[in-house]
Short mmCIF file of C-alpha atoms in Angstrom, two decimals:
data_model
loop_
_atom_site.label_atom_id
_atom_site.label_comp_id
_atom_site.label_asym_id
_atom_site.label_seq_id
_atom_site.Cartn_x
_atom_site.Cartn_y
_atom_site.Cartn_z
CA MET A 52 0.00 0.00 0.00
CA LYS A 53 1.33 3.44 -0.96
CA PRO A 54 1.66 6.09 1.70
CA ARG A 55 -0.73 8.98 1.28
CA GLY A 56 0.42 12.11 -0.47
CA THR A 57 2.88 10.50 -2.90
CA ALA A 58 1.14 10.98 -6.22
CA ILE A 59 4.26 11.09 -8.40
CA SER A 60 3.68 9.63 -11.81
CA SER A 61 6.01 6.90 -12.98
CA ALA A 62 6.86 8.92 -16.11
CA LEU A 63 8.55 11.52 -13.94
CA VAL A 64 10.48 8.98 -11.88
CA ARG A 65 11.80 6.66 -14.62
CA PRO A 66 12.76 7.81 -18.11
CA THR A 67 11.55 5.71 -21.01
CA PRO A 68 14.08 3.48 -22.81
CA ALA A 69 13.72 5.58 -25.98
CA LEU A 70 15.04 8.61 -24.13
CA LEU A 71 17.94 6.66 -22.63
CA ASN A 72 18.99 5.18 -25.98
CA LYS A 73 19.04 8.49 -27.80
CA GLY A 74 21.09 10.28 -25.17
CA ASN A 75 18.41 12.91 -24.73
CA LEU A 76 18.24 12.41 -20.99
CA THR A 77 21.52 14.18 -20.30
CA THR A 78 20.60 17.11 -22.50
CA MET A 79 17.16 17.32 -20.92
CA MET A 80 18.60 17.29 -17.41
CA ASN A 81 21.30 19.86 -18.15
CA PHE A 82 18.94 22.29 -19.87
CA SER A 83 17.95 25.26 -17.76
CA ARG A 84 16.04 28.23 -19.04
CA ARG A 85 17.73 31.55 -18.42
CA ARG A 86 15.40 33.95 -16.67
CA ILE A 87 15.15 37.44 -18.05
CA SER A 88 14.62 40.06 -15.41
CA PRO A 89 11.63 42.35 -15.95
CA VAL A 90 13.65 45.26 -14.55
CA GLN A 91 16.32 46.46 -16.97
CA THR A 92 19.88 46.90 -15.73
CA GLU A 93 19.91 50.66 -16.35
CA GLU A 94 16.57 51.06 -14.51
CA THR A 95 16.91 51.70 -10.81
CA ILE A 96 14.28 50.54 -8.38
CA ASP A 97 13.31 53.74 -6.62
CA TYR A 98 10.29 54.84 -4.60
CA LYS A 99 9.81 57.81 -6.96
CA ASN A 100 9.40 55.59 -10.05
CA ILE A 101 5.66 55.00 -9.58
CA ASP A 102 5.04 53.53 -13.05
CA LEU A 103 7.60 50.79 -12.41
CA LEU A 104 6.26 50.06 -8.91
CA ARG A 105 2.68 49.68 -10.15
CA GLN A 106 3.74 46.79 -12.39
CA PHE A 107 4.56 44.74 -9.28
CA ILE A 108 1.35 45.40 -7.35
CA SER A 109 -1.76 43.23 -7.82
CA GLU A 110 -5.24 44.58 -8.53
CA GLU A 111 -6.02 44.29 -4.82
CA GLY A 112 -2.97 46.39 -3.94
CA LYS A 113 -0.78 43.53 -2.73
CA ILE A 114 2.90 43.19 -3.60
CA LEU A 115 3.31 40.32 -6.06
CA PRO A 116 5.63 37.42 -5.07
CA ARG A 117 8.90 36.58 -6.82
CA ARG A 118 7.51 33.57 -8.63
CA MET A 119 5.05 35.86 -10.42
CA THR A 120 7.32 38.85 -11.04
CA GLY A 121 10.47 37.01 -12.07
CA LEU A 122 12.69 39.32 -10.04
CA THR A 123 15.83 38.16 -8.29
CA ALA A 124 15.78 38.04 -4.49
CA LYS A 125 17.84 41.22 -4.26
CA GLN A 126 15.56 43.05 -6.71
CA GLN A 127 12.45 41.79 -4.93
CA ARG A 128 13.69 43.15 -1.58
CA ALA A 129 14.48 46.52 -3.17
CA MET A 130 11.07 46.55 -4.88
CA MET A 131 9.29 45.74 -1.63
CA ARG A 132 11.19 48.48 0.22
CA SER A 133 10.42 51.03 -2.50
CA ILE A 134 6.71 50.15 -2.63
CA LYS A 135 6.39 50.44 1.14
CA GLN A 136 8.27 53.74 1.17
CA ALA A 137 6.07 55.13 -1.64
CA ARG A 138 2.97 54.07 0.30
CA ILE A 139 4.16 55.81 3.47
CA LEU A 140 4.91 59.02 1.54
CA GLY A 141 1.49 58.90 -0.13
CA LEU A 142 2.74 58.29 -3.67
CA LEU A 143 1.00 54.90 -3.85
CA HIS A 144 -2.27 53.78 -2.30
CA PHE A 145 -2.35 51.02 0.30
CA ILE A 146 -5.43 49.54 -1.36
CA HIS A 147 -6.59 49.46 -4.96
CA THR A 148 -8.62 52.47 -6.06
CA GLU A 149 -10.18 53.18 -9.45
CA GLU A 150 -8.26 55.91 -11.25
#
């Protein structure tokens, strides 16, 4: 009897013989997609750049997580700091309002 919560398909655990014979397994395992940052290198994350900050806030006014924005951890921390600072200074709303 299987323990509960282990619903891993067998296709993910064992590669098919066709993949092993062709040598595709090593290329599939070594392939990693390079992530392109949504913030350009010359663009600085600043509390005064309201147009940039609004791209990373949801419709409800929440700060979007890294997995949705694609930012690096360092950029996400800077973005979070800038959004909070802009909210405190009154440049951004704490909640979503129709404009």
